[in-house]
PDB file of C-alpha atoms in Angstrom:
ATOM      1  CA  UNK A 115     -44.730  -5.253  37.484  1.00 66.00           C
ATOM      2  CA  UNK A 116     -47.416  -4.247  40.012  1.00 80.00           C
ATOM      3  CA  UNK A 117     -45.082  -4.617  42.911  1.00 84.00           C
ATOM      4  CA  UNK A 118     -42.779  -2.309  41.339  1.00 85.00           C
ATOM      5  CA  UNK A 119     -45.701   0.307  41.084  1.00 85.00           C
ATOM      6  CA  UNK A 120     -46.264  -0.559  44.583  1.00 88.00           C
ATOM      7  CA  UNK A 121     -43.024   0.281  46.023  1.00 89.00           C
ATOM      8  CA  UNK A 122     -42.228   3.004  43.590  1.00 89.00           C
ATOM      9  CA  UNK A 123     -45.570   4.275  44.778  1.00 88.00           C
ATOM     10  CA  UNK A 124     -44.600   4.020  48.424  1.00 88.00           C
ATOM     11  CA  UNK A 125     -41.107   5.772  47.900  1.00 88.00           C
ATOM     12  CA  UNK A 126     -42.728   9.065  46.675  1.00 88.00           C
ATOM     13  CA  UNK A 127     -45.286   9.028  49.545  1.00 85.00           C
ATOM     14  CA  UNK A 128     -42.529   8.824  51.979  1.00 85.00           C
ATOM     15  CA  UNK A 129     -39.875  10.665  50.540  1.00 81.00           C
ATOM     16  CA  UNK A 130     -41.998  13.373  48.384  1.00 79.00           C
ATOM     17  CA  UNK A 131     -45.389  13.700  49.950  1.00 77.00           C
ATOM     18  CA  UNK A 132     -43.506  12.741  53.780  1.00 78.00           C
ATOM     19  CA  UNK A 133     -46.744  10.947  54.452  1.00 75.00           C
ATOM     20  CA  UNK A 134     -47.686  10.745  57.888  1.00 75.00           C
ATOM     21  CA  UNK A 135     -49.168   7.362  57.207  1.00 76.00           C
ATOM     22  CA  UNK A 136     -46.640   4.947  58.875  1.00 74.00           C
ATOM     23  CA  UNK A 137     -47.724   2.466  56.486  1.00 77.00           C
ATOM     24  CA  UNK A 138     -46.157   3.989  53.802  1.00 81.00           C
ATOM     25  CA  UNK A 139     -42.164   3.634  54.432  1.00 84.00           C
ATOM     26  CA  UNK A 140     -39.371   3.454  52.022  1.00 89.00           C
ATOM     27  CA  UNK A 141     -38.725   0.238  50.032  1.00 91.00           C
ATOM     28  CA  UNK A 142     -35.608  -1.243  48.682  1.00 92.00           C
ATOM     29  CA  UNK A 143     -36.059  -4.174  46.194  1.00 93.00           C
ATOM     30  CA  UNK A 144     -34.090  -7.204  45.880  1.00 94.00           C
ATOM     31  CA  UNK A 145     -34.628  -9.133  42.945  1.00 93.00           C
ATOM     32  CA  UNK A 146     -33.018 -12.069  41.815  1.00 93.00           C
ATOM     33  CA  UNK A 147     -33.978 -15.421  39.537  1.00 92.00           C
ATOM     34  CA  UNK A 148     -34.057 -18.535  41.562  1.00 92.00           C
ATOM     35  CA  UNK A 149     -34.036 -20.671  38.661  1.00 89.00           C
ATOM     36  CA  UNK A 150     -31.043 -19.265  36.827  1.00 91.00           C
ATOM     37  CA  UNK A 151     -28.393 -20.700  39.631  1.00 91.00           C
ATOM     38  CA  UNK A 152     -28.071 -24.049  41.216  1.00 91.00           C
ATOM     39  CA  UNK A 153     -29.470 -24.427  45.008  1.00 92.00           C
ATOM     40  CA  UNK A 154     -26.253 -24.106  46.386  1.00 92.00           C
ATOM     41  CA  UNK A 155     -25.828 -20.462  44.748  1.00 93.00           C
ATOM     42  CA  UNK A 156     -29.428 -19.913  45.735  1.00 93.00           C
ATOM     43  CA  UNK A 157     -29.130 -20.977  49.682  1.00 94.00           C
ATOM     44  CA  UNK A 158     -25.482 -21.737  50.061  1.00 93.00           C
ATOM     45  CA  UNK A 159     -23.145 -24.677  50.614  1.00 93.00           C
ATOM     46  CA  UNK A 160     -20.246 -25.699  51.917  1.00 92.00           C
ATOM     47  CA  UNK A 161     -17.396 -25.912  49.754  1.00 89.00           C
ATOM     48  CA  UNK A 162     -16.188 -29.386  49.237  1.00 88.00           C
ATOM     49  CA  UNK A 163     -12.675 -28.278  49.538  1.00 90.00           C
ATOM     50  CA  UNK A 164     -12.267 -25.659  52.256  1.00 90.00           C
ATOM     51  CA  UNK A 165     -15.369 -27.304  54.310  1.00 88.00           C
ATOM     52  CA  UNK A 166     -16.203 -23.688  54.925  1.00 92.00           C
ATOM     53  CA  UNK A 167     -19.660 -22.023  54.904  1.00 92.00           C
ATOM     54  CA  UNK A 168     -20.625 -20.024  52.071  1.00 93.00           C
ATOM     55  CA  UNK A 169     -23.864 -17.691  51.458  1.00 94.00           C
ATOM     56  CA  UNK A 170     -25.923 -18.286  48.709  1.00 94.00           C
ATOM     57  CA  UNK A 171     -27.135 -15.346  46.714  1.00 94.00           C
ATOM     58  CA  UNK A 172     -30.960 -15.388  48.551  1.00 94.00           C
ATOM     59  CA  UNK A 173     -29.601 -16.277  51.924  1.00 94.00           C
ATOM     60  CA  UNK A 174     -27.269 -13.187  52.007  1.00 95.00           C
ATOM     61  CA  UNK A 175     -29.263 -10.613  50.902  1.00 95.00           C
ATOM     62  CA  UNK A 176     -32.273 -11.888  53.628  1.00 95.00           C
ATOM     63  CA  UNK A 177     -29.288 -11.627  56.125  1.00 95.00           C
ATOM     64  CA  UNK A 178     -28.159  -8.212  55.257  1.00 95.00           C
ATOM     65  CA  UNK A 179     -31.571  -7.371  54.778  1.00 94.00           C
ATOM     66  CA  UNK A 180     -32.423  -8.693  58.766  1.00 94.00           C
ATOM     67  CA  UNK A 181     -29.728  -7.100  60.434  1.00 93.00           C
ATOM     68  CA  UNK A 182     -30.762  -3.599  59.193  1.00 91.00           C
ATOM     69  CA  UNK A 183     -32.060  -1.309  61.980  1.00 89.00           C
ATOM     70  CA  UNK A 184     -34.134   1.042  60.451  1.00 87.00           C
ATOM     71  CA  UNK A 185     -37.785   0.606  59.829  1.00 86.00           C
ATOM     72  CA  UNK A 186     -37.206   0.757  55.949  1.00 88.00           C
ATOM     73  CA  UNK A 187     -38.749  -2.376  54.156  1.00 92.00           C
ATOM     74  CA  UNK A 188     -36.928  -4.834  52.325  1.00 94.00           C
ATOM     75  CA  UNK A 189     -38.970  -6.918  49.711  1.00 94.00           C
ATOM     76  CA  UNK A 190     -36.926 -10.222  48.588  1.00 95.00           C
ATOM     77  CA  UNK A 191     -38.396 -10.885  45.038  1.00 94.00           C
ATOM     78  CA  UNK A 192     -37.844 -13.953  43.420  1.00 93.00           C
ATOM     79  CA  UNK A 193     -38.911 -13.734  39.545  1.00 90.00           C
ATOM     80  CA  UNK A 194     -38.794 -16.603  37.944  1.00 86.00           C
ATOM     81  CA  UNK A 195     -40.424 -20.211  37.715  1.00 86.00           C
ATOM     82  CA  UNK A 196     -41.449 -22.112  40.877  1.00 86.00           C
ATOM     83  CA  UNK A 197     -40.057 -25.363  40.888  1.00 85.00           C
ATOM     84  CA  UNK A 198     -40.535 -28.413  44.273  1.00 82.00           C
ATOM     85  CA  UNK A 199     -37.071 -27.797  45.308  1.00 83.00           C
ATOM     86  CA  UNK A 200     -36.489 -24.532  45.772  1.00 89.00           C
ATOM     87  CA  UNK A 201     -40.064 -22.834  47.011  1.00 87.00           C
ATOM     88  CA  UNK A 202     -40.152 -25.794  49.526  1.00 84.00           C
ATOM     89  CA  UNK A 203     -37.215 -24.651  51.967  1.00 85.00           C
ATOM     90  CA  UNK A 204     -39.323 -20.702  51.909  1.00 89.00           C
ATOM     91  CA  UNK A 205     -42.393 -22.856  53.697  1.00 87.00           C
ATOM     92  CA  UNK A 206     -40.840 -21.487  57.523  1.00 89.00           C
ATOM     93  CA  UNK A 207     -40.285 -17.642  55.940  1.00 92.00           C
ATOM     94  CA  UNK A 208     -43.437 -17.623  54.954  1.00 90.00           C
ATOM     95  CA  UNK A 209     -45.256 -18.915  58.066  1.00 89.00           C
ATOM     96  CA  UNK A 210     -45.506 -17.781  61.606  1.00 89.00           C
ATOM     97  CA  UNK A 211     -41.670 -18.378  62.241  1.00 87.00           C
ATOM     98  CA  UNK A 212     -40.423 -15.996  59.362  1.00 92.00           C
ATOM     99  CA  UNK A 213     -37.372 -17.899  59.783  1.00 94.00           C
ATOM    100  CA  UNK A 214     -34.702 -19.494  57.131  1.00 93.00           C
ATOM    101  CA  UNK A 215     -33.515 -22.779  57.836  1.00 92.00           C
ATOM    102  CA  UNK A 216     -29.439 -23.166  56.077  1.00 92.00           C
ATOM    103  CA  UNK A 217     -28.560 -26.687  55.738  1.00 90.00           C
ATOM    104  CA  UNK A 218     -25.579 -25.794  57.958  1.00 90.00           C
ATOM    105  CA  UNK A 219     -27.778 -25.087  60.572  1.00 90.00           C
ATOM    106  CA  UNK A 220     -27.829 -21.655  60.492  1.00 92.00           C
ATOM    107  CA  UNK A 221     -31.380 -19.660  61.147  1.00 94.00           C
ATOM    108  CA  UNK A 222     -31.712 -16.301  59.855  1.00 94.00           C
ATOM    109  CA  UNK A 223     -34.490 -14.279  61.608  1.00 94.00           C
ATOM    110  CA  UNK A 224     -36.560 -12.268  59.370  1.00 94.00           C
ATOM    111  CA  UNK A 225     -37.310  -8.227  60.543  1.00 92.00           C
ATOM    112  CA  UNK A 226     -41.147  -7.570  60.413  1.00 91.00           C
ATOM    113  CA  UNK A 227     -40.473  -5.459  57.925  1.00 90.00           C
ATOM    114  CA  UNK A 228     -39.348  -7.761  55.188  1.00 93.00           C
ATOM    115  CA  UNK A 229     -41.465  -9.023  52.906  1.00 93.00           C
ATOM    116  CA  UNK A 230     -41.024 -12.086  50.102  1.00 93.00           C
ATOM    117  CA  UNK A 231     -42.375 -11.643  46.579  1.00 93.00           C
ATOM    118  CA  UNK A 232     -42.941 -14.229  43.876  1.00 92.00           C
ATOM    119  CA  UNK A 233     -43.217 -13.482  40.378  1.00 89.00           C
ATOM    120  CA  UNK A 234     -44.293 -16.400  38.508  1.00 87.00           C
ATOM    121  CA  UNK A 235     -46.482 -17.969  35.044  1.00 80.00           C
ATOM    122  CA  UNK A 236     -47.552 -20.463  37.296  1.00 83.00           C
ATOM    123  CA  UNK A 237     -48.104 -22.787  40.432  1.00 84.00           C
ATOM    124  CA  UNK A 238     -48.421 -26.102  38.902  1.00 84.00           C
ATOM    125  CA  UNK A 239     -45.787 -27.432  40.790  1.00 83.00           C
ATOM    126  CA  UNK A 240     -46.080 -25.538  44.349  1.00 84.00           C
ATOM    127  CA  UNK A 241     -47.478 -27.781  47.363  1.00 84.00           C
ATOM    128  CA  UNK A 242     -50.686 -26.874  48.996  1.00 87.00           C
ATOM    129  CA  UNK A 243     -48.460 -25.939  52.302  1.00 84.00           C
ATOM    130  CA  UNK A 244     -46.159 -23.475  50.235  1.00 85.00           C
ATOM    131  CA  UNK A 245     -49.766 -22.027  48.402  1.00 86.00           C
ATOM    132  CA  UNK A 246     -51.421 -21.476  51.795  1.00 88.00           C
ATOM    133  CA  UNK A 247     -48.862 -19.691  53.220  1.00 88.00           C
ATOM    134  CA  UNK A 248     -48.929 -16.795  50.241  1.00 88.00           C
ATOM    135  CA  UNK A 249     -51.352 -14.411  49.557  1.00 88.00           C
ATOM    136  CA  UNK A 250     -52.023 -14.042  45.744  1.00 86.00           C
ATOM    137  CA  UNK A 251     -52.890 -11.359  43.139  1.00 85.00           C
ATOM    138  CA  UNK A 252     -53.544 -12.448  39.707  1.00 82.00           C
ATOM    139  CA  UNK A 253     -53.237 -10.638  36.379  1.00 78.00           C
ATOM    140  CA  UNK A 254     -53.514 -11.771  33.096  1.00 75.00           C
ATOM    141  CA  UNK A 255     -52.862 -10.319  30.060  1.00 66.00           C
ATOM    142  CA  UNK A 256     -55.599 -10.424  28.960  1.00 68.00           C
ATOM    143  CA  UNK A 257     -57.243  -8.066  31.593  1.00 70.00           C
ATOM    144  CA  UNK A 258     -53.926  -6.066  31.597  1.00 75.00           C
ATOM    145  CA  UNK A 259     -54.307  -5.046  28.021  1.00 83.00           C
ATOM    146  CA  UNK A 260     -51.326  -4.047  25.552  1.00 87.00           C
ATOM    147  CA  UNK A 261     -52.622  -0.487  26.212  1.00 89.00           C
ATOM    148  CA  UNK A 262     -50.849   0.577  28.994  1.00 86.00           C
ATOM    149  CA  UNK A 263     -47.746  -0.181  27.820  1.00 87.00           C
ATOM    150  CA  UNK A 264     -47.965   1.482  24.787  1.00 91.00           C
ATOM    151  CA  UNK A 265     -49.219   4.977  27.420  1.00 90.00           C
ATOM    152  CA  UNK A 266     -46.216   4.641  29.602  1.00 88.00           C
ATOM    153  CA  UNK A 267     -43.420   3.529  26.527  1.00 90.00           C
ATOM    154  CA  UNK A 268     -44.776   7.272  24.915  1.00 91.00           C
ATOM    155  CA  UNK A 269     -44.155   9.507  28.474  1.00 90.00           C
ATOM    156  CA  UNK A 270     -40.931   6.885  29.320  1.00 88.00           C
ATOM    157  CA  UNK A 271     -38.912   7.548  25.641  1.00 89.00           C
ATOM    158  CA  UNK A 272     -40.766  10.733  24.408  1.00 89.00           C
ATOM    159  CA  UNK A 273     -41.125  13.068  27.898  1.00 88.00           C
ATOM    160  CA  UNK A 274     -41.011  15.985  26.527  1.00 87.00           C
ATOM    161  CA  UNK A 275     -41.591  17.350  22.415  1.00 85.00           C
ATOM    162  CA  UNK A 276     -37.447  17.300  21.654  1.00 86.00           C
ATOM    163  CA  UNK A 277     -38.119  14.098  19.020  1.00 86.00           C
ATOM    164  CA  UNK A 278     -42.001  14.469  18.830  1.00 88.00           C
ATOM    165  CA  UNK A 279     -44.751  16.558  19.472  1.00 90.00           C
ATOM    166  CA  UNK A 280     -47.689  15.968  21.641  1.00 90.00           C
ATOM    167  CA  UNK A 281     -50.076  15.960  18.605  1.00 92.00           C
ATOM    168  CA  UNK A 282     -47.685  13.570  17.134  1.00 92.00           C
ATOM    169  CA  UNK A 283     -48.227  11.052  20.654  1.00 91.00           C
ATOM    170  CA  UNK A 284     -51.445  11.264  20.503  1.00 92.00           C
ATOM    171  CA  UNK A 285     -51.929  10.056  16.581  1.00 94.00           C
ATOM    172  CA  UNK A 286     -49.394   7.062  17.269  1.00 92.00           C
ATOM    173  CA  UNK A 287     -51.702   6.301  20.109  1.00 92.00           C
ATOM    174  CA  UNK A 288     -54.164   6.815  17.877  1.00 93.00           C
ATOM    175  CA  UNK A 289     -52.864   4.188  15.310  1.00 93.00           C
ATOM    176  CA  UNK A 290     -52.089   1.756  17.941  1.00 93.00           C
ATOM    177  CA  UNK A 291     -56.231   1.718  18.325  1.00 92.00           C
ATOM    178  CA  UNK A 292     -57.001   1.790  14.952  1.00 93.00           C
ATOM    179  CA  UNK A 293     -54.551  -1.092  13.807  1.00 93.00           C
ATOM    180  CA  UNK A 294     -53.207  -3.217  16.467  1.00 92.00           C
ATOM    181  CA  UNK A 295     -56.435  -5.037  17.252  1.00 89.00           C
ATOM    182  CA  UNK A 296     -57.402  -5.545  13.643  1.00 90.00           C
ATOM    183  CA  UNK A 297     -53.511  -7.352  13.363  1.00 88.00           C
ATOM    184  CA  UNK A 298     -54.406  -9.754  16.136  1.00 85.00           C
ATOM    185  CA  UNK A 299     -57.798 -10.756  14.635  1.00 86.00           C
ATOM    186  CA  UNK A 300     -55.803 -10.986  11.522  1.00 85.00           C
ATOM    187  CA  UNK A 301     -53.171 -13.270  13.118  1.00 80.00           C
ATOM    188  CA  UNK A 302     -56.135 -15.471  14.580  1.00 78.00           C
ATOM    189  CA  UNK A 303     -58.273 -15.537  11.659  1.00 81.00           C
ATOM    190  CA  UNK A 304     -55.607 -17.146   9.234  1.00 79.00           C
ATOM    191  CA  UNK A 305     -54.215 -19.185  12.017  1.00 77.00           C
ATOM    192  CA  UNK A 306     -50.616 -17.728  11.264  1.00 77.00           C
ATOM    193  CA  UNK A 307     -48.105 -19.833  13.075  1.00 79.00           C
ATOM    194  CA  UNK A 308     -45.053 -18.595  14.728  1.00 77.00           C
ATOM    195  CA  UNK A 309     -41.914 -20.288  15.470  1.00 82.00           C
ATOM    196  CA  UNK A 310     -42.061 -18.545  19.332  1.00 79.00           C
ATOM    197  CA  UNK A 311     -45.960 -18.072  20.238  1.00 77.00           C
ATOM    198  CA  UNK A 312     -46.054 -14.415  21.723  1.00 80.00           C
ATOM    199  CA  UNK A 313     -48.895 -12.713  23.320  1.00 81.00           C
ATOM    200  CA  UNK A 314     -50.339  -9.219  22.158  1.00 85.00           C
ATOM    201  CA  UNK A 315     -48.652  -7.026  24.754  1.00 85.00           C
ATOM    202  CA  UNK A 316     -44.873  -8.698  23.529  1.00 87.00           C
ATOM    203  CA  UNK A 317     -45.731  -7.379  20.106  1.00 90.00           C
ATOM    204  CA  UNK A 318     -46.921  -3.865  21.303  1.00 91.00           C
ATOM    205  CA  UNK A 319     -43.409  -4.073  23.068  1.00 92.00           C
ATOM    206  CA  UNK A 320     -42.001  -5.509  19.788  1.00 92.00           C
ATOM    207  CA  UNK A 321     -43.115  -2.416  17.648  1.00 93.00           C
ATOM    208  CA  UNK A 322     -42.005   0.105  20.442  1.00 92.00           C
ATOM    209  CA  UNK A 323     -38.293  -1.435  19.839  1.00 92.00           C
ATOM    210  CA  UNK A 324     -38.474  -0.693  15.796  1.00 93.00           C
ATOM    211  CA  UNK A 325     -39.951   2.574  16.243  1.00 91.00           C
ATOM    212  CA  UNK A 326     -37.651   3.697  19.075  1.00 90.00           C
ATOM    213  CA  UNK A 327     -34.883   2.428  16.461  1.00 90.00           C
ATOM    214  CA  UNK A 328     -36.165   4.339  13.528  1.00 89.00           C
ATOM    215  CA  UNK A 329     -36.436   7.727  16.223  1.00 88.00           C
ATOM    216  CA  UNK A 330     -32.992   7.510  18.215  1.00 85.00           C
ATOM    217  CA  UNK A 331     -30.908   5.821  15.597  1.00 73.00           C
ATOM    218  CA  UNK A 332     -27.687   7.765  15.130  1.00 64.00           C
TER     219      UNK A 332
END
């Protein structure tokens, strides 16, 4: 993910390079899926037998995350689909107020140098408030390309010429641009169905898998 360059990016200017650019501090990431736990998880509740206060998973890491003292930023990251209910209590983080609102009544105060991050396919269902409040970057994968991937799965798995050579990279990278196009337009040109629709860049990823199988199998 680009934000992952980005604050991988930052951590080697600040901890490698000591950049004397202020701008460029270390980052820890907190990621989480807001759409894999109920709201109560997400936000917190109180429990129905105790009547006592609980943190959700979101609201306690943006509390630890606030009461840090050091000028390292913290980037929240929610991956996952937007849906009305969830997105809609982040409208007063992500204005002026950089505040969360707990339905217990609790506000948590956000640092200035946290920062909230959505990863999602879509905004079909985000209000114009909760859009206006966001700043957005937008990458398909079509302009991303499978090619990348395929670059960065090579120096990732194969670093060094222990399982394969450099000559040997290069004419796998070399196959990859001889074949892997001509497959698509294959795919398109016989309108082959599949039972899950993938796009090109999940079956470059696909292919890595079965070859880093058939190299590392024991």
């Amino acid at each position: 993910a680009c934000s992952t360059i980005l604050a991988d990016a930052m951590n080697a200017l600040r901890k490698e390079r000591n950049s004397t650019d202020q701008r460029f501090q270390e980052v820890t990431v907190h990621s989480l899926n807001p759409k894999c736990i109920t709201m109560g998880e997400l936000y917190g509740e109180v429990n129905v037998f105790t009547q006592e206060w609980a943190d959700g998973l979101a609201s306690s890491i943006m509390r630890a995350a606030s009461e840090q003292t050091t000028i390292t930023k913290d980037w929240v990251l929610f991956d996952g689909p937007v849906d009305s209910l969830w997105i809609e209590n982040m409208n007063t983080v992500l204005d002026d107020n950089m505040t969360l609102c707990l339905a217990n009544g609790q506000r948590i105060k956000l640092r200035e140098q946290m920062r909230m991050l959505f990863e999602v396919q879509d905004l079909e269902v985000a209000s114009p408030a909760t859009v206006s409040r966001c700043g957005m970057v937008y990458m398909t994968p079509d302009d991303l390309g499978w090619r990348p991937y395929i670059q960065s799965w090579l120096e990732r798995k194969l670093p060094d010429e222990t399982v394969m050579t450099d000559d040997h990279k290069k004419f796998v990278l070399e196959l990859f641009d001889e074949t892997f196009d001509k497959g698509q337009a294959l795919l398109r040109q016989h309108h082959l169905r599949e039972p899950i629709a993938t796009v090109p860049i999940q079956r470059a990823c696909n292919i890595c898998n079965f070859l880093e199988y058939f190299l590392f199998a024991e």
